[in-house]
Amino acid sequence: MQSCFHLAYHVTDLDEARAFYGDLLGCKEGRSTETWVDFNFFGHQISLHLGTPFKTENTGKVGEHMVPMPHLGVVLDMPTWQKLADKLSAAGLDFVLTPTIRFKGEPGEQSTMFFRDPSGNPIEIKGFADTSGIFAA
């Protein structure tokens, strides 16, 4: 078995979370109760519980951009990343950082996009054409 992470965090509305993570992002819903719901977040398990989301600030400097910290993220292959970027752009999602390429021509070249879920939780989705660059120095 390849390991996967489990992350649990707060959202303010489970119906909004289902629409966002399930319908918009395409994550399959798992178990749930009246106070939480699990999703398969691109092969990883997230558990969204009713509550007050964690505080975030744009304090993470990456290249020329200040990004929300802390944030949840996932790395996808480029075709999957591009398909999702196109879907989210077509849906009119309000991006924190629009789909872009960082570190072009350098080790670790990647595509990235930042956005927030309806509860304000920041999410980064990265795409790599060459996965050997994920941990490039």
Short mmCIF file of N, CA and C in Angstrom, two decimals:
data_model
loop_
_atom_site.label_atom_id
_atom_site.label_comp_id
_atom_site.label_asym_id
_atom_site.label_seq_id
_atom_site.Cartn_x
_atom_site.Cartn_y
_atom_site.Cartn_z
N MET A 1 0.84 -1.19 0.00
CA MET A 1 0.00 0.00 0.00
C MET A 1 0.88 1.24 0.00
N GLN A 2 0.56 2.17 -0.88
CA GLN A 2 1.24 3.46 -0.84
C GLN A 2 0.56 4.29 0.24
N SER A 3 1.36 4.97 1.07
CA SER A 3 0.76 5.75 2.14
C SER A 3 0.03 6.97 1.59
N CYS A 4 -0.96 7.42 2.33
CA CYS A 4 -1.67 8.64 1.99
C CYS A 4 -1.87 9.42 3.28
N PHE A 5 -2.02 10.72 3.15
CA PHE A 5 -2.21 11.50 4.37
C PHE A 5 -3.69 11.57 4.72
N HIS A 6 -3.93 11.85 5.99
CA HIS A 6 -5.27 12.14 6.52
C HIS A 6 -5.17 13.51 7.16
N LEU A 7 -6.09 14.38 6.80
CA LEU A 7 -6.13 15.72 7.38
C LEU A 7 -7.57 16.05 7.73
N ALA A 8 -7.78 16.51 8.95
CA ALA A 8 -9.11 16.92 9.40
C ALA A 8 -9.07 18.41 9.73
N TYR A 9 -10.07 19.13 9.26
CA TYR A 9 -10.15 20.56 9.56
C TYR A 9 -11.60 21.01 9.51
N HIS A 10 -11.81 22.25 9.97
CA HIS A 10 -13.17 22.77 10.11
C HIS A 10 -13.69 23.45 8.85
N VAL A 11 -14.99 23.29 8.65
CA VAL A 11 -15.75 24.05 7.65
C VAL A 11 -16.99 24.56 8.35
N THR A 12 -17.62 25.57 7.77
CA THR A 12 -18.78 26.17 8.41
C THR A 12 -20.11 25.59 7.93
N ASP A 13 -20.10 24.87 6.81
CA ASP A 13 -21.34 24.35 6.24
C ASP A 13 -21.03 23.09 5.44
N LEU A 14 -21.61 21.96 5.83
CA LEU A 14 -21.32 20.70 5.15
C LEU A 14 -21.93 20.64 3.74
N ASP A 15 -23.07 21.26 3.55
CA ASP A 15 -23.67 21.26 2.20
C ASP A 15 -22.80 22.06 1.22
N GLU A 16 -22.28 23.22 1.66
CA GLU A 16 -21.36 23.99 0.82
C GLU A 16 -20.09 23.19 0.55
N ALA A 17 -19.60 22.50 1.58
CA ALA A 17 -18.39 21.69 1.42
C ALA A 17 -18.63 20.57 0.41
N ARG A 18 -19.78 19.92 0.49
CA ARG A 18 -20.10 18.85 -0.47
C ARG A 18 -20.14 19.39 -1.90
N ALA A 19 -20.75 20.54 -2.07
CA ALA A 19 -20.83 21.13 -3.42
C ALA A 19 -19.43 21.50 -3.92
N PHE A 20 -18.60 22.05 -3.06
CA PHE A 20 -17.27 22.49 -3.47
C PHE A 20 -16.33 21.31 -3.71
N TYR A 21 -16.14 20.49 -2.68
CA TYR A 21 -15.19 19.39 -2.80
C TYR A 21 -15.72 18.28 -3.70
N GLY A 22 -16.99 17.98 -3.58
CA GLY A 22 -17.56 16.89 -4.38
C GLY A 22 -17.86 17.30 -5.81
N ASP A 23 -18.71 18.31 -5.97
CA ASP A 23 -19.15 18.69 -7.31
C ASP A 23 -18.08 19.46 -8.09
N LEU A 24 -17.49 20.48 -7.48
CA LEU A 24 -16.54 21.32 -8.22
C LEU A 24 -15.16 20.66 -8.37
N LEU A 25 -14.59 20.18 -7.27
CA LEU A 25 -13.26 19.57 -7.35
C LEU A 25 -13.31 18.12 -7.83
N GLY A 26 -14.47 17.49 -7.74
CA GLY A 26 -14.61 16.12 -8.21
C GLY A 26 -14.12 15.06 -7.23
N CYS A 27 -14.05 15.41 -5.95
CA CYS A 27 -13.61 14.46 -4.92
C CYS A 27 -14.79 13.57 -4.50
N LYS A 28 -14.53 12.28 -4.41
CA LYS A 28 -15.58 11.33 -4.03
C LYS A 28 -15.83 11.40 -2.53
N GLU A 29 -17.12 11.49 -2.18
CA GLU A 29 -17.50 11.53 -0.77
C GLU A 29 -17.42 10.14 -0.16
N GLY A 30 -16.96 10.10 1.08
CA GLY A 30 -16.89 8.85 1.84
C GLY A 30 -17.92 8.86 2.96
N ARG A 31 -17.49 8.42 4.13
CA ARG A 31 -18.39 8.37 5.28
C ARG A 31 -18.74 9.76 5.76
N SER A 32 -19.86 9.85 6.48
CA SER A 32 -20.27 11.14 7.03
C SER A 32 -21.24 10.94 8.18
N THR A 33 -21.38 11.98 8.97
CA THR A 33 -22.41 12.05 10.00
C THR A 33 -23.04 13.43 9.87
N GLU A 34 -23.80 13.84 10.86
CA GLU A 34 -24.40 15.17 10.83
C GLU A 34 -23.38 16.28 11.08
N THR A 35 -22.18 15.91 11.57
CA THR A 35 -21.19 16.92 11.93
C THR A 35 -19.88 16.84 11.14
N TRP A 36 -19.72 15.85 10.27
CA TRP A 36 -18.49 15.76 9.46
C TRP A 36 -18.73 14.93 8.21
N VAL A 37 -17.82 15.11 7.26
CA VAL A 37 -17.86 14.34 6.01
C VAL A 37 -16.43 14.09 5.54
N ASP A 38 -16.18 12.89 5.06
CA ASP A 38 -14.88 12.53 4.49
C ASP A 38 -14.91 12.65 2.98
N PHE A 39 -13.76 12.99 2.39
CA PHE A 39 -13.61 13.02 0.93
C PHE A 39 -12.29 12.36 0.54
N ASN A 40 -12.30 11.74 -0.63
CA ASN A 40 -11.08 11.27 -1.26
C ASN A 40 -10.51 12.48 -2.00
N PHE A 41 -9.53 13.13 -1.40
CA PHE A 41 -8.93 14.34 -1.94
C PHE A 41 -7.72 13.93 -2.78
N PHE A 42 -7.98 13.54 -4.03
CA PHE A 42 -6.94 13.15 -4.96
C PHE A 42 -6.05 12.04 -4.39
N GLY A 43 -6.71 11.04 -3.79
CA GLY A 43 -5.99 9.89 -3.24
C GLY A 43 -5.65 10.01 -1.77
N HIS A 44 -6.06 11.09 -1.12
CA HIS A 44 -5.79 11.31 0.30
C HIS A 44 -7.11 11.54 1.01
N GLN A 45 -7.13 11.29 2.31
CA GLN A 45 -8.37 11.42 3.07
C GLN A 45 -8.42 12.75 3.81
N ILE A 46 -9.45 13.53 3.51
CA ILE A 46 -9.71 14.72 4.32
C ILE A 46 -11.04 14.52 5.03
N SER A 47 -11.11 14.99 6.25
CA SER A 47 -12.32 14.94 7.06
C SER A 47 -12.70 16.37 7.41
N LEU A 48 -13.85 16.79 6.94
CA LEU A 48 -14.31 18.16 7.16
C LEU A 48 -15.35 18.15 8.27
N HIS A 49 -15.01 18.82 9.37
CA HIS A 49 -15.86 18.86 10.55
C HIS A 49 -16.46 20.25 10.71
N LEU A 50 -17.69 20.30 11.18
CA LEU A 50 -18.31 21.60 11.46
C LEU A 50 -17.55 22.31 12.57
N GLY A 51 -17.25 23.57 12.36
CA GLY A 51 -16.53 24.35 13.36
C GLY A 51 -15.98 25.62 12.76
N THR A 52 -15.12 26.27 13.52
CA THR A 52 -14.50 27.52 13.08
C THR A 52 -13.20 27.20 12.36
N PRO A 53 -13.08 27.58 11.08
CA PRO A 53 -11.84 27.31 10.35
C PRO A 53 -10.63 27.99 10.99
N PHE A 54 -9.45 27.41 10.75
CA PHE A 54 -8.22 27.97 11.31
C PHE A 54 -7.90 29.31 10.67
N LYS A 55 -7.19 30.14 11.42
CA LYS A 55 -6.79 31.46 10.94
C LYS A 55 -5.65 31.31 9.95
N THR A 56 -5.72 32.07 8.86
CA THR A 56 -4.64 32.06 7.88
C THR A 56 -4.21 33.50 7.57
N GLU A 57 -2.96 33.65 7.12
CA GLU A 57 -2.43 34.94 6.70
C GLU A 57 -1.56 34.73 5.47
N ASN A 58 -1.49 35.74 4.63
CA ASN A 58 -0.63 35.67 3.44
C ASN A 58 0.80 36.00 3.83
N THR A 59 1.45 35.04 4.49
CA THR A 59 2.81 35.25 4.99
C THR A 59 3.83 34.34 4.31
N GLY A 60 3.40 33.45 3.44
CA GLY A 60 4.32 32.54 2.77
C GLY A 60 4.83 33.16 1.48
N LYS A 61 6.10 33.52 1.44
CA LYS A 61 6.66 34.14 0.24
C LYS A 61 7.24 33.05 -0.65
N VAL A 62 6.68 32.90 -1.83
CA VAL A 62 7.16 31.94 -2.82
C VAL A 62 7.35 32.72 -4.11
N GLY A 63 8.61 32.87 -4.50
CA GLY A 63 8.89 33.69 -5.67
C GLY A 63 8.43 35.12 -5.42
N GLU A 64 7.59 35.63 -6.31
CA GLU A 64 7.07 37.00 -6.19
C GLU A 64 5.73 37.07 -5.46
N HIS A 65 5.24 35.94 -4.99
CA HIS A 65 3.88 35.89 -4.45
C HIS A 65 3.87 35.62 -2.94
N MET A 66 2.92 36.26 -2.28
CA MET A 66 2.64 35.97 -0.88
C MET A 66 1.42 35.06 -0.85
N VAL A 67 1.57 33.89 -0.24
CA VAL A 67 0.50 32.90 -0.27
C VAL A 67 -0.02 32.63 1.14
N PRO A 68 -1.25 32.14 1.23
CA PRO A 68 -1.87 31.89 2.54
C PRO A 68 -1.13 30.78 3.30
N MET A 69 -0.92 31.03 4.56
CA MET A 69 -0.30 30.06 5.47
C MET A 69 -1.19 29.92 6.69
N PRO A 70 -1.37 28.73 7.22
CA PRO A 70 -1.06 27.47 6.57
C PRO A 70 -2.05 27.18 5.44
N HIS A 71 -1.72 26.17 4.64
CA HIS A 71 -2.64 25.75 3.58
C HIS A 71 -2.49 24.27 3.30
N LEU A 72 -3.53 23.71 2.73
CA LEU A 72 -3.56 22.32 2.29
C LEU A 72 -3.17 22.29 0.83
N GLY A 73 -2.46 21.26 0.42
CA GLY A 73 -2.10 21.18 -0.99
C GLY A 73 -1.96 19.75 -1.45
N VAL A 74 -1.90 19.61 -2.77
CA VAL A 74 -1.69 18.31 -3.38
C VAL A 74 -0.92 18.52 -4.68
N VAL A 75 -0.14 17.52 -5.06
CA VAL A 75 0.62 17.55 -6.31
C VAL A 75 -0.03 16.58 -7.29
N LEU A 76 -0.31 17.08 -8.49
CA LEU A 76 -0.94 16.27 -9.54
C LEU A 76 -0.02 16.20 -10.75
N ASP A 77 -0.27 15.21 -11.61
CA ASP A 77 0.43 15.20 -12.89
C ASP A 77 -0.14 16.34 -13.73
N MET A 78 0.62 16.77 -14.73
CA MET A 78 0.23 17.96 -15.51
C MET A 78 -1.11 17.82 -16.24
N PRO A 79 -1.42 16.69 -16.89
CA PRO A 79 -2.72 16.62 -17.56
C PRO A 79 -3.89 16.76 -16.57
N THR A 80 -3.77 16.15 -15.41
CA THR A 80 -4.83 16.25 -14.39
C THR A 80 -4.91 17.68 -13.86
N TRP A 81 -3.75 18.30 -13.59
CA TRP A 81 -3.72 19.67 -13.11
C TRP A 81 -4.37 20.62 -14.12
N GLN A 82 -4.01 20.47 -15.40
CA GLN A 82 -4.53 21.37 -16.43
C GLN A 82 -6.05 21.22 -16.57
N LYS A 83 -6.53 19.99 -16.52
CA LYS A 83 -7.97 19.76 -16.61
C LYS A 83 -8.70 20.43 -15.45
N LEU A 84 -8.15 20.29 -14.24
CA LEU A 84 -8.77 20.93 -13.08
C LEU A 84 -8.68 22.45 -13.17
N ALA A 85 -7.54 22.98 -13.58
CA ALA A 85 -7.37 24.43 -13.73
C ALA A 85 -8.39 24.98 -14.72
N ASP A 86 -8.58 24.29 -15.83
CA ASP A 86 -9.56 24.71 -16.83
C ASP A 86 -10.98 24.68 -16.26
N LYS A 87 -11.30 23.62 -15.53
CA LYS A 87 -12.63 23.48 -14.93
C LYS A 87 -12.91 24.60 -13.92
N LEU A 88 -11.94 24.87 -13.06
CA LEU A 88 -12.13 25.90 -12.03
C LEU A 88 -12.20 27.29 -12.65
N SER A 89 -11.39 27.54 -13.66
CA SER A 89 -11.44 28.83 -14.36
C SER A 89 -12.78 29.02 -15.03
N ALA A 90 -13.28 27.98 -15.71
CA ALA A 90 -14.57 28.06 -16.40
C ALA A 90 -15.71 28.26 -15.42
N ALA A 91 -15.56 27.74 -14.19
CA ALA A 91 -16.59 27.90 -13.16
C ALA A 91 -16.56 29.28 -12.52
N GLY A 92 -15.53 30.09 -12.86
CA GLY A 92 -15.44 31.44 -12.30
C GLY A 92 -14.92 31.47 -10.87
N LEU A 93 -14.17 30.46 -10.46
CA LEU A 93 -13.63 30.43 -9.11
C LEU A 93 -12.75 31.66 -8.86
N ASP A 94 -12.88 32.23 -7.69
CA ASP A 94 -12.08 33.39 -7.30
C ASP A 94 -10.74 32.89 -6.77
N PHE A 95 -9.70 32.95 -7.60
CA PHE A 95 -8.39 32.44 -7.23
C PHE A 95 -7.63 33.43 -6.34
N VAL A 96 -6.89 32.91 -5.39
CA VAL A 96 -5.91 33.70 -4.65
C VAL A 96 -4.70 33.92 -5.57
N LEU A 97 -4.30 32.88 -6.27
CA LEU A 97 -3.24 32.92 -7.27
C LEU A 97 -3.74 32.13 -8.47
N THR A 98 -3.96 32.82 -9.58
CA THR A 98 -4.48 32.17 -10.77
C THR A 98 -3.51 31.10 -11.27
N PRO A 99 -4.01 30.12 -12.00
CA PRO A 99 -3.12 29.08 -12.52
C PRO A 99 -1.94 29.68 -13.27
N THR A 100 -0.75 29.27 -12.84
CA THR A 100 0.48 29.85 -13.37
C THR A 100 1.62 28.85 -13.28
N ILE A 101 2.73 29.15 -13.95
CA ILE A 101 3.94 28.33 -13.86
C ILE A 101 4.96 29.07 -13.00
N ARG A 102 5.55 28.35 -12.04
CA ARG A 102 6.61 28.89 -11.19
C ARG A 102 7.91 28.18 -11.49
N PHE A 103 9.00 28.88 -11.30
CA PHE A 103 10.35 28.32 -11.45
C PHE A 103 10.58 27.77 -12.86
N LYS A 104 10.04 28.48 -13.86
CA LYS A 104 10.14 28.04 -15.25
C LYS A 104 11.60 27.84 -15.65
N GLY A 105 11.89 26.65 -16.20
CA GLY A 105 13.23 26.33 -16.65
C GLY A 105 14.20 25.97 -15.54
N GLU A 106 13.75 25.98 -14.30
CA GLU A 106 14.60 25.66 -13.15
C GLU A 106 14.23 24.29 -12.59
N PRO A 107 15.11 23.72 -11.76
CA PRO A 107 14.71 22.49 -11.07
C PRO A 107 13.46 22.76 -10.25
N GLY A 108 12.53 21.87 -10.30
CA GLY A 108 11.29 22.05 -9.56
C GLY A 108 10.24 22.88 -10.28
N GLU A 109 10.42 23.09 -11.61
CA GLU A 109 9.39 23.83 -12.36
C GLU A 109 8.03 23.19 -12.10
N GLN A 110 7.05 24.04 -11.85
CA GLN A 110 5.72 23.55 -11.49
C GLN A 110 4.64 24.53 -11.90
N SER A 111 3.48 23.97 -12.11
CA SER A 111 2.29 24.80 -12.26
C SER A 111 1.62 24.84 -10.90
N THR A 112 0.96 25.95 -10.60
CA THR A 112 0.31 26.06 -9.31
C THR A 112 -0.92 26.94 -9.42
N MET A 113 -1.80 26.76 -8.47
CA MET A 113 -2.96 27.64 -8.30
C MET A 113 -3.35 27.58 -6.83
N PHE A 114 -3.79 28.71 -6.32
CA PHE A 114 -4.28 28.82 -4.94
C PHE A 114 -5.71 29.33 -4.98
N PHE A 115 -6.53 28.78 -4.11
CA PHE A 115 -7.90 29.25 -3.95
C PHE A 115 -8.36 28.87 -2.55
N ARG A 116 -9.53 29.36 -2.19
CA ARG A 116 -10.11 29.05 -0.88
C ARG A 116 -11.41 28.29 -1.06
N ASP A 117 -11.69 27.39 -0.11
CA ASP A 117 -12.99 26.73 -0.12
C ASP A 117 -14.04 27.71 0.41
N PRO A 118 -15.32 27.36 0.40
CA PRO A 118 -16.35 28.31 0.86
C PRO A 118 -16.20 28.75 2.31
N SER A 119 -15.46 27.99 3.12
CA SER A 119 -15.23 28.36 4.52
C SER A 119 -13.97 29.18 4.70
N GLY A 120 -13.24 29.42 3.61
CA GLY A 120 -12.03 30.23 3.67
C GLY A 120 -10.74 29.45 3.81
N ASN A 121 -10.81 28.12 3.82
CA ASN A 121 -9.61 27.30 3.94
C ASN A 121 -8.81 27.37 2.64
N PRO A 122 -7.51 27.75 2.71
CA PRO A 122 -6.71 27.87 1.50
C PRO A 122 -6.20 26.52 1.00
N ILE A 123 -6.22 26.38 -0.32
CA ILE A 123 -5.80 25.14 -0.98
C ILE A 123 -4.86 25.50 -2.12
N GLU A 124 -3.76 24.77 -2.22
CA GLU A 124 -2.84 24.91 -3.35
C GLU A 124 -2.84 23.61 -4.13
N ILE A 125 -2.98 23.69 -5.43
CA ILE A 125 -2.87 22.52 -6.29
C ILE A 125 -1.68 22.75 -7.21
N LYS A 126 -0.71 21.84 -7.14
CA LYS A 126 0.48 21.93 -7.98
C LYS A 126 0.41 20.86 -9.07
N GLY A 127 1.06 21.17 -10.19
CA GLY A 127 1.20 20.21 -11.27
C GLY A 127 2.65 20.11 -11.69
N PHE A 128 3.12 18.90 -11.87
CA PHE A 128 4.50 18.67 -12.32
C PHE A 128 4.49 17.82 -13.58
N ALA A 129 5.20 18.29 -14.60
CA ALA A 129 5.39 17.49 -15.80
C ALA A 129 6.44 16.42 -15.52
N ASP A 130 7.41 16.73 -14.66
CA ASP A 130 8.48 15.82 -14.30
C ASP A 130 8.45 15.65 -12.78
N THR A 131 7.93 14.53 -12.33
CA THR A 131 7.75 14.34 -10.88
C THR A 131 9.08 14.22 -10.14
N SER A 132 10.19 14.01 -10.84
CA SER A 132 11.48 14.00 -10.15
C SER A 132 11.81 15.38 -9.60
N GLY A 133 11.13 16.42 -10.08
CA GLY A 133 11.36 17.77 -9.61
C GLY A 133 10.61 18.13 -8.34
N ILE A 134 9.76 17.25 -7.86
CA ILE A 134 8.96 17.56 -6.66
C ILE A 134 9.85 17.91 -5.48
N PHE A 135 10.94 17.18 -5.31
CA PHE A 135 11.84 17.42 -4.19
C PHE A 135 13.17 18.00 -4.64
N ALA A 136 13.17 18.70 -5.77
CA ALA A 136 14.39 19.29 -6.31
C ALA A 136 14.98 20.32 -5.36
N ALA A 137 16.30 20.34 -5.31
CA ALA A 137 16.99 21.29 -4.44
C ALA A 137 17.35 22.53 -5.24
#
